[in-house]
Coordinates of C-alpha atoms in Angstrom, one line a residue:
M22 CA 23.7 -56.3 -65.9
K23 CA 22.6 -53.1 -64.3
K24 CA 19.6 -53.1 -66.6
L25 CA 18.7 -56.6 -65.3
A26 CA 19.2 -55.4 -61.7
A27 CA 16.8 -52.5 -62.2
I28 CA 14.2 -54.7 -63.7
T29 CA 14.6 -57.2 -60.9
L30 CA 14.0 -54.5 -58.3
T31 CA 10.9 -53.2 -60.1
S32 CA 9.5 -56.8 -60.2
M33 CA 9.9 -57.0 -56.5
M34 CA 7.9 -53.8 -56.2
L35 CA 5.2 -55.2 -58.4
L36 CA 4.9 -58.4 -56.3
L37 CA 4.6 -56.3 -53.1
A38 CA 1.9 -54.0 -54.6
T39 CA -0.1 -57.0 -55.8
A40 CA 0.2 -58.8 -52.4
M41 CA -1.3 -55.7 -50.6
V42 CA -4.5 -56.3 -52.5
V43 CA -5.2 -59.4 -50.3
G44 CA -7.0 -58.7 -47.0
A45 CA -8.2 -55.3 -47.9
V46 CA -11.0 -53.7 -45.8
S47 CA -14.2 -53.2 -47.7
S48 CA -16.4 -50.2 -46.9
V49 CA -19.9 -49.9 -48.4
E50 CA -22.4 -47.1 -48.3
I51 CA -26.0 -48.3 -48.6
R52 CA -28.1 -45.3 -49.5
G53 CA -31.7 -44.6 -50.0
A54 CA -33.6 -42.6 -52.7
V55 CA -32.5 -39.0 -53.2
A56 CA -34.9 -36.4 -51.8
G57 CA -35.2 -32.7 -52.9
T58 CA -34.8 -31.3 -56.4
V59 CA -34.0 -34.1 -58.7
N60 CA -33.8 -33.7 -62.5
G61 CA -35.0 -30.1 -62.1
Q62 CA -38.1 -31.0 -60.1
S63 CA -38.9 -31.3 -56.4
N64 CA -40.0 -34.8 -55.3
L65 CA -41.0 -33.6 -51.8
E66 CA -44.5 -34.4 -50.7
G67 CA -46.4 -31.2 -50.0
G68 CA -43.3 -29.4 -50.9
N69 CA -41.4 -30.3 -47.8
A70 CA -41.7 -34.0 -46.8
F71 CA -40.0 -37.3 -47.9
S72 CA -40.3 -40.8 -46.6
W73 CA -38.0 -43.9 -46.8
D74 CA -39.1 -47.5 -46.2
P75 CA -37.6 -50.9 -47.3
Q76 CA -38.8 -50.3 -50.9
N77 CA -36.6 -47.2 -51.4
F78 CA -33.9 -47.7 -48.7
A79 CA -32.2 -51.1 -48.8
G80 CA -30.6 -50.4 -45.4
F81 CA -33.9 -51.1 -43.6
F82 CA -34.6 -54.7 -42.7
Y83 CA -36.7 -56.5 -45.3
D84 CA -37.5 -60.2 -45.9
I85 CA -38.3 -60.4 -49.6
K86 CA -39.5 -64.0 -49.4
K87 CA -42.2 -63.2 -46.8
D88 CA -42.6 -59.5 -47.7
I89 CA -41.8 -58.6 -44.1
G90 CA -40.3 -55.2 -43.0
T91 CA -42.1 -52.0 -41.8
E92 CA -39.4 -49.5 -40.9
K93 CA -40.3 -46.0 -42.1
L94 CA -38.4 -42.7 -41.6
T95 CA -39.9 -39.3 -42.7
T96 CA -38.3 -35.9 -42.9
T97 CA -40.3 -32.7 -42.9
L98 CA -38.6 -29.5 -43.8
T99 CA -39.4 -26.1 -42.3
E100 CA -38.1 -22.6 -43.2
G101 CA -34.3 -22.5 -43.8
N102 CA -34.2 -26.2 -44.7
K103 CA -34.4 -27.1 -41.1
L104 CA -35.6 -30.4 -39.6
S105 CA -37.3 -29.0 -36.5
G106 CA -36.6 -30.4 -33.0
D107 CA -40.0 -29.2 -31.8
T108 CA -43.5 -30.4 -32.7
P109 CA -44.2 -31.2 -35.5
Y110 CA -40.9 -32.9 -35.5
G111 CA -38.6 -32.8 -38.5
V112 CA -37.7 -36.4 -38.4
T113 CA -40.1 -39.2 -37.3
Y114 CA -39.5 -43.0 -37.4
T115 CA -41.9 -46.0 -36.8
T116 CA -41.5 -49.7 -36.9
T117 CA -43.8 -52.7 -36.2
A118 CA -43.1 -56.3 -35.1
Q119 CA -44.4 -59.0 -37.4
A120 CA -44.8 -62.8 -37.3
K121 CA -42.1 -64.6 -39.2
D122 CA -41.5 -68.4 -39.7
Y123 CA -38.3 -69.8 -38.6
E124 CA -36.1 -71.1 -41.4
F125 CA -36.6 -74.5 -39.9
E126 CA -40.4 -74.2 -40.3
D127 CA -41.4 -77.0 -38.0
W128 CA -40.5 -74.7 -35.1
G129 CA -43.4 -72.4 -36.0
S130 CA -42.9 -68.6 -36.0
Y131 CA -41.6 -65.7 -33.9
K132 CA -41.9 -61.9 -33.8
V133 CA -39.3 -60.1 -35.8
I134 CA -38.8 -56.3 -36.0
G135 CA -36.5 -54.0 -37.9
F136 CA -35.0 -51.4 -35.6
Q137 CA -32.4 -48.8 -36.6
A138 CA -31.8 -50.7 -39.9
E139 CA -31.1 -54.0 -38.1
K140 CA -33.0 -57.3 -37.7
Y141 CA -34.2 -57.9 -34.1
F142 CA -36.1 -60.5 -32.2
A143 CA -39.2 -59.1 -30.4
G144 CA -40.8 -62.3 -28.8
Y145 CA -41.8 -65.9 -29.2
I146 CA -45.3 -66.8 -30.4
G147 CA -47.6 -69.5 -29.1
S148 CA -49.7 -71.6 -31.4
D149 CA -52.4 -74.2 -31.4
D150 CA -49.8 -76.8 -32.4
A151 CA -48.0 -77.6 -29.2
A152 CA -45.1 -79.2 -31.1
K153 CA -44.4 -75.9 -32.9
D154 CA -44.0 -73.6 -29.9
I155 CA -41.3 -75.3 -27.9
F156 CA -39.3 -72.0 -27.4
F157 CA -42.4 -70.2 -26.4
K158 CA -43.3 -72.8 -23.8
E159 CA -39.8 -73.1 -22.4
S160 CA -39.2 -69.3 -22.0
T161 CA -40.4 -67.6 -18.8
D162 CA -40.3 -64.0 -20.3
E163 CA -41.0 -64.8 -23.9
N164 CA -42.0 -61.3 -25.0
S165 CA -38.9 -59.1 -25.4
L166 CA -40.9 -56.0 -26.3
S167 CA -42.9 -56.3 -23.1
S168 CA -39.6 -56.1 -21.3
E169 CA -38.8 -53.0 -23.4
Q170 CA -35.8 -54.6 -25.0
L171 CA -34.9 -56.4 -28.2
E172 CA -32.3 -59.0 -29.1
K173 CA -30.3 -59.3 -32.4
I174 CA -31.0 -62.4 -34.4
L175 CA -27.7 -64.0 -34.9
V176 CA -28.5 -67.3 -36.6
D177 CA -31.7 -68.6 -38.2
D178 CA -30.7 -71.4 -40.5
D179 CA -32.1 -74.8 -41.8
T180 CA -28.9 -75.9 -43.6
E181 CA -28.2 -79.6 -43.0
K182 CA -24.8 -80.3 -41.6
T183 CA -23.0 -83.0 -39.7
V184 CA -21.5 -82.6 -36.2
T185 CA -19.1 -85.1 -34.7
S186 CA -17.7 -85.7 -31.2
G187 CA -14.5 -84.1 -32.4
T188 CA -16.0 -81.1 -34.3
P189 CA -18.4 -79.0 -32.2
L190 CA -21.1 -76.7 -33.7
K191 CA -19.7 -73.2 -33.7
L192 CA -22.2 -70.6 -32.8
E193 CA -22.0 -66.8 -32.3
E194 CA -20.8 -64.8 -29.3
G195 CA -18.4 -67.5 -28.2
Y196 CA -20.9 -70.4 -27.9
E197 CA -20.2 -74.0 -29.0
L198 CA -22.4 -77.0 -28.9
A199 CA -20.5 -80.3 -28.5
I200 CA -21.6 -84.0 -28.6
K201 CA -20.1 -85.7 -25.5
S202 CA -21.4 -89.2 -26.1
I203 CA -24.1 -91.3 -27.8
D204 CA -25.6 -94.5 -26.3
I205 CA -25.1 -97.8 -28.1
D206 CA -28.5 -97.7 -29.8
G207 CA -28.0 -94.1 -30.9
N208 CA -31.2 -93.0 -29.1
K209 CA -29.6 -90.7 -26.5
V210 CA -27.2 -87.9 -27.4
Y211 CA -25.5 -86.2 -24.5
I212 CA -24.8 -82.5 -25.3
E213 CA -22.8 -79.7 -23.7
L214 CA -23.1 -76.0 -24.5
S215 CA -20.1 -73.8 -23.6
K216 CA -19.4 -70.1 -23.9
D217 CA -15.8 -69.0 -24.1
G218 CA -14.7 -72.4 -23.1
A219 CA -16.8 -72.7 -20.0
V220 CA -19.8 -75.2 -19.9
V221 CA -23.1 -73.4 -19.3
D222 CA -25.6 -76.1 -20.0
S223 CA -26.0 -79.9 -20.8
K224 CA -28.9 -81.9 -22.0
V225 CA -29.9 -85.2 -23.6
V226 CA -31.8 -85.3 -26.9
S227 CA -33.2 -88.4 -28.6
P228 CA -33.6 -87.8 -32.3
S229 CA -33.3 -91.4 -33.4
K230 CA -35.8 -93.1 -31.1
D231 CA -39.1 -94.4 -32.4
Q232 CA -41.8 -91.8 -32.8
A233 CA -39.5 -89.0 -31.6
T234 CA -41.3 -85.7 -30.9
M235 CA -40.1 -82.2 -31.6
A236 CA -39.1 -81.9 -28.0
D237 CA -37.1 -85.1 -28.3
K238 CA -35.2 -83.8 -31.3
T239 CA -34.6 -80.2 -30.2
Y240 CA -31.9 -78.9 -28.0
Y241 CA -32.6 -75.5 -26.4
Y242 CA -30.8 -73.3 -23.9
K243 CA -32.8 -71.2 -21.4
N244 CA -30.5 -68.3 -20.7
P245 CA -31.0 -67.5 -17.0
V246 CA -30.9 -63.7 -17.4
V247 CA -31.0 -61.6 -20.6
G248 CA -31.3 -58.0 -19.6
D249 CA -34.7 -57.7 -17.9
Q250 CA -35.9 -61.1 -19.2
K251 CA -35.6 -64.4 -17.2
K252 CA -35.1 -67.8 -18.7
L253 CA -35.3 -66.8 -22.3
V254 CA -34.4 -69.4 -24.9
T255 CA -31.4 -68.0 -26.8
V256 CA -30.1 -71.1 -28.5
G257 CA -32.0 -73.9 -30.3
V258 CA -30.7 -76.8 -32.4
H259 CA -32.8 -79.4 -34.2
F260 CA -31.2 -82.9 -34.5
K261 CA -32.4 -85.0 -37.5
N262 CA -30.6 -88.2 -36.4
A263 CA -27.6 -89.5 -34.5
F264 CA -25.2 -92.4 -34.9
R265 CA -22.6 -94.1 -32.7
G266 CA -19.6 -95.1 -34.8
A267 CA -16.6 -97.2 -34.1
D268 CA -14.2 -94.2 -34.3
Q269 CA -16.4 -91.3 -33.5
N270 CA -20.0 -90.3 -32.8
L271 CA -21.9 -88.1 -35.2
A272 CA -25.2 -86.4 -35.6
T273 CA -27.1 -84.5 -38.4
I274 CA -28.6 -81.2 -37.6
D275 CA -31.0 -79.3 -39.9
G276 CA -32.1 -76.3 -37.8
V277 CA -30.1 -73.7 -35.8
W278 CA -31.5 -70.7 -34.0
Q279 CA -29.6 -68.1 -31.9
I280 CA -30.4 -64.6 -30.5
S281 CA -28.0 -62.4 -28.7
D282 CA -27.7 -62.5 -25.0
A283 CA -26.8 -58.7 -25.0
P284 CA -30.2 -56.9 -25.5
T285 CA -30.8 -53.5 -27.0
E286 CA -32.9 -51.2 -24.8
V287 CA -36.1 -49.7 -26.3
K288 CA -37.6 -47.9 -23.3
A289 CA -39.4 -44.6 -23.9
D290 CA -37.1 -41.6 -23.8
T291 CA -34.0 -43.7 -24.7
Q292 CA -31.9 -41.6 -27.1
Y293 CA -29.9 -42.9 -30.0
D294 CA -27.9 -40.0 -31.6
K295 CA -30.4 -37.4 -32.7
M296 CA -33.4 -39.7 -32.3
T297 CA -35.3 -40.5 -29.1
I298 CA -37.8 -43.3 -28.5
R299 CA -41.2 -41.7 -28.0
T300 CA -43.5 -44.7 -27.5
V301 CA -43.3 -48.5 -27.1
D302 CA -46.6 -50.4 -27.6
A303 CA -45.8 -54.1 -26.7
T304 CA -49.4 -55.2 -27.5
A305 CA -49.4 -53.7 -31.0
G306 CA -45.6 -54.3 -31.4
V307 CA -45.0 -50.6 -32.4
I308 CA -42.0 -48.4 -31.6
T309 CA -41.9 -44.7 -32.6
M310 CA -39.0 -42.2 -32.5
D311 CA -38.5 -38.5 -33.3
N312 CA -35.7 -35.9 -33.1
K313 CA -37.1 -33.9 -30.1
D314 CA -34.7 -31.2 -29.0
N315 CA -32.3 -32.1 -31.8
A316 CA -32.9 -29.7 -34.8
I317 CA -30.9 -30.4 -37.9
T318 CA -30.2 -27.8 -40.6
L319 CA -29.7 -29.4 -44.1
S320 CA -26.9 -27.1 -45.4
K321 CA -24.9 -28.2 -48.4
N322 CA -22.2 -30.9 -48.1
K323 CA -23.3 -32.0 -44.6
D324 CA -23.2 -35.5 -43.1
S325 CA -25.3 -35.9 -39.9
A326 CA -26.1 -39.0 -37.7
L327 CA -29.8 -39.6 -37.2
M328 CA -29.8 -42.9 -35.2
A329 CA -27.4 -45.8 -34.6
G330 CA -26.4 -47.0 -38.1
V331 CA -28.4 -44.4 -40.1
K332 CA -27.1 -41.0 -41.3
I333 CA -28.3 -38.2 -43.6
K334 CA -26.2 -36.6 -46.2
T335 CA -26.7 -33.5 -48.4
A336 CA -25.2 -32.7 -51.8
D337 CA -22.3 -30.2 -52.2
N338 CA -24.7 -27.9 -54.1
D339 CA -26.8 -24.8 -53.5
T340 CA -29.8 -26.8 -54.6
L341 CA -31.0 -29.0 -51.8
R342 CA -30.7 -32.8 -52.4
Y343 CA -30.3 -35.3 -49.6
Y344 CA -30.6 -39.0 -48.8
I345 CA -30.2 -41.3 -45.8
Y346 CA -27.7 -44.1 -45.8
K347 CA -26.2 -46.9 -43.8
A348 CA -22.4 -47.3 -43.7
V349 CA -21.2 -50.9 -43.6
T350 CA -17.6 -51.8 -43.0
I351 CA -16.4 -55.4 -43.5
E352 CA -13.1 -55.9 -41.7
G353 CA -10.7 -58.4 -43.3
A354 CA -13.1 -59.2 -46.2
E355 CA -11.4 -60.4 -49.3
P356 CA -12.0 -58.2 -52.3
T357 CA -14.0 -59.4 -55.2
A358 CA -12.5 -60.8 -58.3
A359 CA -13.2 -57.6 -60.1
E360 CA -11.5 -55.5 -57.4
N361 CA -8.5 -57.9 -57.4
V362 CA -8.2 -57.5 -61.2
A363 CA -8.5 -53.7 -61.1
S364 CA -5.9 -53.4 -58.3
A365 CA -3.5 -55.8 -59.9
A366 CA -3.9 -54.1 -63.3
A367 CA -3.2 -50.7 -61.7
A368 CA -0.1 -52.0 -59.9
E369 CA 1.1 -53.7 -63.1
S370 CA 0.6 -50.5 -65.1
A371 CA 2.6 -48.5 -62.6
A372 CA 5.3 -51.1 -62.4
K373 CA 5.6 -51.2 -66.2
E374 CA 6.2 -47.4 -66.2
N375 CA 8.8 -47.9 -63.5
V376 CA 10.5 -50.6 -65.5
T377 CA 10.7 -48.3 -68.5
V378 CA 12.2 -45.5 -66.5
A379 CA 14.6 -47.8 -64.6
T380 CA 15.6 -49.5 -67.9
E381 CA 16.4 -46.1 -69.5
A382 CA 18.4 -45.0 -66.4
A383 CA 20.2 -48.3 -66.3
A384 CA 21.2 -48.0 -70.0
V385 CA 22.7 -44.5 -69.4
A386 CA 24.5 -45.7 -66.3
E387 CA 25.9 -48.7 -68.2
E388 CA 27.2 -46.5 -71.0
N389 CA 28.9 -44.1 -68.5
T390 CA 30.4 -47.1 -66.7
T391 CA 31.8 -48.5 -70.0
K392 CA 33.5 -45.2 -70.8
A393 CA 35.0 -44.9 -67.4
E394 CA 36.3 -48.4 -67.5
A395 CA 38.0 -47.7 -70.8
V396 CA 39.8 -44.6 -69.5
A397 CA 40.9 -46.6 -66.4
A398 CA 42.3 -49.4 -68.5
E399 CA 44.5 -47.0 -70.5
E400 CA 45.9 -45.5 -67.3
K401 CA 46.8 -48.9 -65.8
K402 CA 50.6 -49.3 -66.0
T403 CA 50.9 -52.4 -63.8
E404 CA 49.1 -55.5 -62.8
E405 CA 48.6 -54.3 -59.2
A406 CA 44.9 -54.0 -59.8
A407 CA 44.6 -57.9 -60.0
P408 CA 45.3 -58.6 -56.3
A409 CA 42.9 -55.8 -55.4
A410 CA 40.2 -57.3 -57.6
A411 CA 40.8 -60.6 -55.8
E412 CA 40.3 -59.0 -52.5
N413 CA 37.1 -57.4 -53.7
K414 CA 35.8 -60.8 -54.8
T415 CA 36.6 -62.2 -51.4
A416 CA 34.6 -59.4 -49.7
E417 CA 31.7 -60.2 -52.1
A418 CA 31.3 -63.6 -50.6
A419 CA 29.8 -62.2 -47.4
P420 CA 26.3 -63.9 -46.9
A421 CA 23.2 -61.8 -47.0
G422 CA 20.7 -62.0 -44.1
E423 CA 17.4 -63.8 -44.5
P424 CA 14.3 -61.5 -44.9
K425 CA 11.7 -61.5 -42.1
T426 CA 8.4 -63.0 -43.0
Q427 CA 4.9 -61.6 -42.5
P428 CA 2.0 -63.9 -41.5
G429 CA -0.3 -64.5 -44.4
F430 CA 2.3 -63.5 -47.1
E431 CA 4.9 -66.2 -46.6
G432 CA 4.9 -67.3 -50.2
V433 CA 5.1 -63.8 -51.7
F434 CA 7.9 -62.6 -49.4
A435 CA 9.9 -65.8 -49.9
L436 CA 9.9 -65.1 -53.6
T437 CA 10.7 -61.4 -52.9
G438 CA 13.6 -62.5 -50.7
L439 CA 15.1 -64.6 -53.6
L440 CA 14.7 -61.6 -55.9
A441 CA 16.4 -59.3 -53.4
V442 CA 19.4 -61.6 -53.1
A443 CA 19.7 -61.8 -56.9
Y444 CA 19.6 -58.0 -57.0
L445 CA 22.3 -57.6 -54.4
V446 CA 24.6 -60.1 -56.1
L447 CA 24.1 -58.5 -59.5
G448 CA 24.9 -55.1 -57.9
R449 CA 28.1 -56.3 -56.3
R450 CA 29.4 -57.8 -59.5
E451 CA 29.1 -54.5 -61.2

């Protein structure tokens, strides 16, 4: 019986170890090409320089479909493996805004720019087709770079989906777009946009009326103030159609656009870690940075921040090798199937070892107990032990408390609780 109890306890440990795999935090390091002496040869240009762009550093923004992405970072070594903080600077960075079509292409295009290894909005673009520049026309300060700021692109999607009066469209940064009502003909859809539960805008769109224009089908929100910009469109939703039903109203959307209303400053002399913005050319759409007054010595086994999101790391070796990387942490992400299998296999292997040890220990304990019981039986002269045994059985009937539950693991801990009770009962019977 003790052998069974030991195995039961070990099984509980296995269940708990396996359960801990769920909800693990995933940390990923996206690195660029290795610079320095690689395979016995130096790959530094001119003996001291190396550059990274979207083709050899996946951390930089790049749209493979449209071949868009211009971020470039160059390191230039001086004596003593130093990246000088004086001219010529040891670290330089440049990026340029480019035109990119919206995923919902009937809206036209906008200016996108990679900045510090992130995708940003740089401004709306006008066009000859008035139907395709609705966000440009409706924004007062449509060029973010001219205002020396950028906004992160949160949503750019053309996936078709259905929104009902009871299920609002969930957006980023606390925004929701809800259908309040649809007229009897389905021509007018009354919409409210809220942020953190408070209504910030309301409009009427008419996607189902005859010869509906892009303006009729598009909801847009002109944010009153976004940093230094006034009346900038930060949310856009294209309605394909709308219907009024007997039980609820519904609409089909096939285009969603959203940029952050918390801008990132890109004024000259703004510093991000070791890098400082040197120039901002709104007309050409170019931003340059360097490490002025922030010299970096590339000694072995060193990890240094360059700018927000981008670091540089050296090898733990006397021969200089280094690369830039972007660290990405995904909180609460579920591990991949391979990770689950590997973790579960490791836990199972450890548990099997524990089972073997526990089983062997239980066998020894059982043998010793048997011998002790035999000696005790020979020494018994009376039957006084019977009432005492009855009293012990009565004490054994005391109920065990229910185990506390943990949110997210109810099923696992319920089973663990049953196993724990079984273990206690088996132990008491011994």
